[in-house]
Amino acid sequence: MGERAGNARGPAGPGGARPFSGRVALVTGSTDGIGLATARRLAAEGCAVMLNGLGEPAAIAALVAEIAAAHGTEVAHAAADLRDEAAASGLVAQVLQRFGRLDILVNNAGTQHKGPIEDHPPARWREVFALNVDAAFHTIRTALPGMRERGFGRIVNIASVYGLVGGVERSSYVASKHALVGLTKAVALETAATAITCNAVCPGDVATRIYYRNAKLMAEREGISREEAQRRIAATNMPSGNVVAPEQVAALVAWLGSEAAAEMRGAALPLDGAWVAR
Ligand code: NAD
């Protein structure tokens, strides 16, 4: 286990406690992007959070301290590389060792490979599945016994619109995200008679680091402004013409973690500017 920080202080919500006070969350792949926005949101709602993800140890330590200080909640980081089966299988144990429980599991870490299927390196195919599907299998199977024991659990899998529709030159991504949606439904049915839910979120294009990098490259290549490049990228797939903000994905995850979502089970929820509505 890596860095940790935290204290018991924190602003109280309207009822004297924040919605997730006393809860513990694990967000995989949360040192950047959607995972980081989700970790911040859950911490803001009072959750203790185990971060996971790659990065420079000093930068991660600073992130842990920053989130803990901003939200007055316990934050730690587990440095498991989830392509590795043993690491993925052991991640929940690290959370239980550090926090004693796990209430909200967000399987967010993911990767993709672009290119025609004829050229897709088989080793890379295995890697995409290891991170996008197998890691979620391992965290779910190891988290469920404790959730069943305590009679509460929220599992949210970050899939993609590519878990609902196809796409060109991203075969392993499409196949793995469909598999993650299938896993979501299977787990939702196995837990349907309990207070444990399992759902998937299916974002369209999200404004993470890679989106801004692609826009910068397009702007340089085509001699247009960065804003125009961002607009063109957004309009490529999204009928709305807007990319999704990581914080919007985080807000949906937080809702799925809430009491209000207790009977939302086995859903694959698009958050995609009407991409899959066409
Ligand atoms: P990102 O690249 O911004 O961040 C990925 C995070 O995962 C980082 O914290 C990174 O360190 C971590 N990570 C990478 N490899 C890892 C590994 N082997 N083990 C553990 N952690 C690892 O990613 P993002 O764009 O925020 O995407 C997050 C999830 O959302 C992914 O599953 C992705 O498929 C899905 N998604 C993203 C978009 C998008 O447009 N960004 C759209 C739909 C779905």
Coordinates of C-alpha atoms and ligand atoms in Angstrom, one line a residue:
M1 CA 0.0 0.0 0.0
G2 CA 1.2 3.5 -0.8
E3 CA 0.6 6.9 0.7
R4 CA -2.2 7.8 3.1
A5 CA -3.5 10.8 4.7
G6 CA -6.6 12.0 6.4
N7 CA -8.4 13.2 9.5
A8 CA -11.8 13.1 11.0
R9 CA -12.8 16.7 10.4
G10 CA -15.1 17.7 7.6
P11 CA -18.0 19.9 6.8
A12 CA -21.4 18.5 7.8
G13 CA -24.2 18.3 5.3
P14 CA -27.8 19.5 5.8
G15 CA -28.7 16.6 8.1
G16 CA -25.5 17.0 10.1
A17 CA -23.6 14.4 8.1
R18 CA -22.6 14.1 4.5
P19 CA -24.4 11.5 2.3
F20 CA -21.5 9.0 2.4
S21 CA -20.1 9.7 5.9
G22 CA -18.9 6.3 7.3
R23 CA -18.7 4.7 3.8
V24 CA -15.5 3.5 2.2
A25 CA -15.0 3.5 -1.6
L26 CA -12.4 2.0 -3.9
V27 CA -12.0 3.7 -7.3
T28 CA -9.6 2.0 -9.6
G29 CA -7.6 4.1 -12.0
S30 CA -8.2 7.2 -9.9
T31 CA -4.9 9.1 -10.3
D32 CA -6.3 10.9 -13.3
G33 CA -9.4 11.5 -15.5
I34 CA -12.8 10.1 -14.7
G35 CA -11.5 8.1 -11.8
L36 CA -9.9 11.1 -10.1
A37 CA -13.1 13.2 -10.6
T38 CA -15.1 10.3 -9.0
A39 CA -12.7 9.9 -6.1
R40 CA -13.0 13.7 -5.4
R41 CA -16.8 13.6 -5.6
L42 CA -17.1 10.7 -3.3
A43 CA -14.7 12.3 -0.8
A44 CA -16.7 15.5 -1.0
E45 CA -19.7 13.5 0.0
G46 CA -17.9 12.2 3.1
C47 CA -16.6 8.9 1.8
A48 CA -13.2 7.5 2.8
V49 CA -11.5 6.7 -0.5
M50 CA -8.8 4.3 -1.6
L51 CA -7.3 5.6 -4.8
N52 CA -5.6 3.3 -7.2
G53 CA -3.6 4.0 -10.4
L54 CA -0.3 4.6 -11.9
G55 CA 2.0 7.7 -11.5
E56 CA 5.0 9.2 -9.8
P57 CA 4.9 8.4 -6.1
A58 CA 5.5 12.0 -5.1
A59 CA 2.7 13.3 -7.3
I60 CA 0.4 10.6 -5.9
A61 CA 1.3 11.4 -2.3
A62 CA 0.5 15.1 -3.0
L63 CA -2.8 14.1 -4.5
V64 CA -3.7 11.9 -1.5
A65 CA -2.9 14.8 0.9
E66 CA -4.8 17.3 -1.3
I67 CA -8.0 15.3 -1.5
A68 CA -7.9 14.5 2.2
A69 CA -7.4 18.1 3.2
A70 CA -10.0 19.4 0.8
H71 CA -12.7 17.1 2.0
G72 CA -11.7 16.2 5.6
T73 CA -11.9 12.5 4.8
E74 CA -9.5 9.6 4.9
V75 CA -7.7 9.0 1.6
A76 CA -5.1 6.4 0.7
H77 CA -3.5 5.0 -2.4
A78 CA -3.0 1.3 -3.4
A79 CA -0.4 0.9 -6.1
A80 CA -1.8 -2.2 -7.8
D81 CA -1.2 -2.5 -11.6
L82 CA -4.5 -4.1 -12.5
R83 CA -3.2 -5.8 -15.6
D84 CA -1.6 -8.2 -13.2
E85 CA -4.0 -10.9 -11.9
A86 CA -2.4 -11.2 -8.5
A87 CA -2.4 -7.5 -8.0
A88 CA -6.1 -7.2 -9.1
S89 CA -7.0 -10.1 -6.9
G90 CA -5.3 -8.5 -3.9
L91 CA -6.6 -5.0 -4.2
V92 CA -9.8 -5.3 -2.2
A93 CA -7.8 -7.0 0.7
Q94 CA -5.6 -3.8 0.8
V95 CA -8.8 -1.7 1.2
L96 CA -10.1 -4.0 4.0
Q97 CA -6.7 -3.9 5.7
R98 CA -6.6 -0.1 5.6
F99 CA -10.2 0.8 6.2
G100 CA -11.9 -2.3 7.5
R101 CA -14.7 -2.3 5.0
L102 CA -15.6 -1.6 1.4
D103 CA -19.1 -0.1 0.5
I104 CA -18.7 1.4 -2.9
L105 CA -16.5 -0.2 -5.6
V106 CA -15.9 1.7 -8.8
N107 CA -14.2 -0.2 -11.6
N108 CA -12.9 2.6 -13.7
A109 CA -9.3 1.7 -14.8
G110 CA -9.3 1.0 -18.5
T111 CA -7.3 1.1 -21.7
Q112 CA -7.8 0.9 -25.4
H113 CA -6.0 -0.1 -28.6
K114 CA -6.7 1.5 -31.9
G115 CA -6.2 -0.1 -35.3
P116 CA -7.7 -2.7 -37.6
I117 CA -8.3 -6.1 -36.1
E118 CA -5.9 -7.8 -38.6
D119 CA -3.1 -5.8 -37.0
H120 CA -4.2 -6.1 -33.4
P121 CA -1.3 -7.7 -31.5
P122 CA -2.7 -10.7 -29.5
A123 CA -0.7 -9.7 -26.4
R124 CA -2.3 -6.3 -26.5
W125 CA -5.7 -7.9 -26.8
R126 CA -5.1 -9.8 -23.6
E127 CA -3.8 -6.7 -21.9
V128 CA -7.0 -4.7 -22.8
F129 CA -9.2 -7.6 -21.5
A130 CA -7.0 -8.0 -18.4
L131 CA -7.5 -4.3 -17.4
N132 CA -11.1 -3.7 -18.7
V133 CA -12.7 -7.0 -17.7
D134 CA -10.6 -9.3 -15.6
A135 CA -9.7 -6.6 -13.1
A136 CA -13.4 -5.9 -12.5
F137 CA -14.1 -9.6 -12.2
H138 CA -11.4 -9.9 -9.5
T139 CA -12.4 -6.8 -7.5
I140 CA -16.1 -7.8 -7.6
R141 CA -15.5 -11.4 -6.6
T142 CA -13.3 -10.4 -3.7
A143 CA -15.5 -7.4 -2.6
L144 CA -18.8 -9.3 -2.5
P145 CA -18.3 -11.5 0.6
G146 CA -17.8 -8.5 2.8
M147 CA -20.6 -6.6 1.2
R148 CA -23.0 -9.5 1.7
E149 CA -21.9 -9.8 5.3
R150 CA -22.6 -6.1 6.0
G151 CA -25.7 -6.1 3.9
F152 CA -24.8 -3.2 1.7
G153 CA -22.8 -2.6 -1.5
R154 CA -22.7 -0.4 -4.6
I155 CA -20.7 -1.6 -7.6
V156 CA -20.3 0.8 -10.5
N157 CA -18.5 -0.3 -13.6
I158 CA -17.3 2.5 -16.0
A159 CA -17.9 1.0 -19.4
S160 CA -18.4 3.2 -22.4
V161 CA -20.8 3.8 -25.3
Y162 CA -18.6 1.2 -26.9
G163 CA -20.2 -1.2 -24.4
L164 CA -23.5 -0.6 -26.2
V165 CA -22.6 0.0 -29.8
G166 CA -19.8 -0.9 -32.1
G167 CA -16.9 1.2 -33.4
V168 CA -14.3 1.0 -36.1
E169 CA -10.7 0.0 -35.4
R170 CA -11.1 -0.5 -31.6
S171 CA -12.2 -4.2 -31.6
S172 CA -10.7 -5.1 -28.2
Y173 CA -12.2 -2.0 -26.6
V174 CA -15.6 -2.6 -28.0
A175 CA -15.5 -6.3 -27.1
S176 CA -14.2 -5.7 -23.6
K177 CA -16.7 -2.9 -22.8
H178 CA -19.5 -5.2 -24.0
A179 CA -18.1 -7.9 -21.7
L180 CA -18.1 -5.4 -18.8
V181 CA -21.7 -4.5 -19.4
G182 CA -22.5 -8.3 -19.5
L183 CA -20.6 -8.8 -16.2
T184 CA -22.6 -5.9 -14.7
K185 CA -25.9 -7.6 -15.6
A186 CA -24.8 -11.0 -14.3
V187 CA -23.6 -9.6 -11.0
A188 CA -26.8 -7.5 -10.7
L189 CA -28.9 -10.7 -11.0
E190 CA -26.7 -12.6 -8.5
T191 CA -27.2 -9.8 -6.0
A192 CA -30.8 -8.9 -6.9
A193 CA -32.3 -10.0 -3.6
T194 CA -29.8 -8.1 -1.5
A195 CA -28.9 -4.5 -0.8
I196 CA -26.0 -4.7 -3.2
T197 CA -26.4 -3.2 -6.6
C198 CA -24.3 -3.3 -9.7
N199 CA -24.6 -0.9 -12.6
A200 CA -22.6 0.4 -15.5
V201 CA -22.0 3.9 -16.7
C202 CA -21.5 4.3 -20.5
P203 CA -19.9 7.7 -21.2
G204 CA -19.4 9.1 -24.7
D205 CA -16.4 11.3 -25.3
V206 CA -15.2 12.7 -22.0
A207 CA -13.0 15.8 -21.6
T208 CA -10.0 14.0 -20.0
R209 CA -6.3 14.7 -20.7
I210 CA -6.3 12.8 -24.0
Y211 CA -9.1 14.9 -25.4
Y212 CA -7.2 18.1 -24.7
R213 CA -4.0 16.6 -26.1
N214 CA -5.8 15.5 -29.3
A215 CA -7.4 18.9 -29.7
K216 CA -4.0 20.6 -29.3
L217 CA -2.5 18.3 -31.9
M218 CA -5.4 18.9 -34.3
A219 CA -5.1 22.7 -33.8
E220 CA -1.4 22.6 -34.7
R221 CA -1.9 20.2 -37.6
E222 CA -4.8 22.2 -39.2
G223 CA -3.9 25.7 -38.2
I224 CA -7.1 26.3 -36.2
S225 CA -7.7 27.4 -32.6
R226 CA -7.7 24.9 -29.8
E227 CA -11.4 25.8 -29.1
E228 CA -12.3 25.1 -32.7
A229 CA -10.4 21.8 -32.6
Q230 CA -12.3 20.9 -29.3
R231 CA -15.6 21.8 -31.0
R232 CA -14.8 19.6 -34.0
I233 CA -13.8 16.6 -31.9
A234 CA -16.9 16.9 -29.8
A235 CA -19.1 17.1 -32.9
T236 CA -17.6 14.0 -34.4
N237 CA -19.5 11.5 -32.2
M238 CA -21.7 13.6 -30.0
P239 CA -25.0 14.8 -31.4
S240 CA -25.1 17.4 -28.6
G241 CA -21.8 18.9 -29.9
N242 CA -20.5 18.8 -26.3
V243 CA -18.1 16.4 -24.7
V244 CA -19.0 15.0 -21.2
A245 CA -17.2 16.5 -18.2
P246 CA -15.4 14.0 -15.9
E247 CA -17.4 15.6 -13.1
Q248 CA -20.6 14.7 -14.8
V249 CA -19.6 11.1 -14.9
A250 CA -18.6 11.4 -11.2
A251 CA -22.0 12.8 -10.3
L252 CA -23.8 9.8 -11.9
V253 CA -21.5 7.4 -10.0
A254 CA -22.3 9.2 -6.8
W255 CA -26.0 9.0 -7.5
L256 CA -25.7 5.2 -8.2
G257 CA -24.0 5.0 -4.8
S258 CA -26.8 6.7 -3.0
E259 CA -29.9 5.4 -1.3
A260 CA -32.1 6.8 -4.1
A261 CA -30.5 4.3 -6.5
A262 CA -31.2 1.3 -4.3
E263 CA -33.4 -0.3 -7.0
M264 CA -31.3 0.6 -10.0
R265 CA -29.9 -2.8 -10.8
G266 CA -28.1 -4.1 -13.8
A267 CA -28.5 -0.9 -15.8
A268 CA -26.0 0.3 -18.5
L269 CA -26.6 4.1 -18.4
P270 CA -25.5 6.1 -21.4
L271 CA -24.0 9.6 -20.6
D272 CA -23.2 10.5 -24.1
G273 CA -24.9 13.6 -25.6
A274 CA -27.4 11.3 -27.4
W275 CA -24.7 9.2 -29.2
V276 CA -26.5 5.9 -28.8
A277 CA -30.0 7.5 -29.3
R278 CA -29.4 7.7 -33.1
Ligands
NAD1 P1 -7.3 8.3 -18.0 O1 -6.3 7.7 -19.0 O2 -7.5 9.7 -17.9 O3 -6.9 7.7 -16.5 C1 -6.7 6.4 -16.4 C2 -6.5 6.0 -14.9 O4 -6.3 4.6 -14.9 C3 -5.2 6.7 -14.4 O5 -5.3 6.9 -13.1 C4 -4.2 5.6 -14.7 O6 -3.0 5.7 -13.8 C5 -5.0 4.4 -14.3 N1 -4.4 3.2 -14.9 C6 -4.0 3.0 -16.2 N2 -3.5 1.7 -16.3 C7 -3.7 1.1 -15.1 C8 -3.3 -0.2 -14.6 N3 -2.8 -1.1 -15.4 N4 -3.6 -0.5 -13.3 C9 -4.2 0.5 -12.5 N5 -4.5 1.7 -12.9 C10 -4.2 2.0 -14.2 O7 -8.6 7.5 -18.3 P2 -10.1 8.0 -18.5 O8 -10.2 8.6 -19.9 O9 -10.5 8.8 -17.3 O10 -10.9 6.7 -18.5 C11 -11.4 6.0 -17.4 C12 -12.4 4.9 -17.8 O11 -13.4 5.5 -18.5 C13 -11.8 3.9 -18.7 O12 -12.3 2.6 -18.3 C14 -12.3 4.3 -20.0 O13 -12.4 3.2 -20.9 C15 -13.6 4.8 -19.7 N6 -14.1 5.8 -20.7 C16 -13.4 6.9 -21.0 C17 -13.9 7.8 -22.0 C18 -13.1 9.1 -22.4 O14 -13.6 9.7 -23.3 N7 -12.1 9.5 -21.6 C19 -15.1 7.6 -22.6 C20 -15.8 6.4 -22.2 C21 -15.3 5.6 -21.3

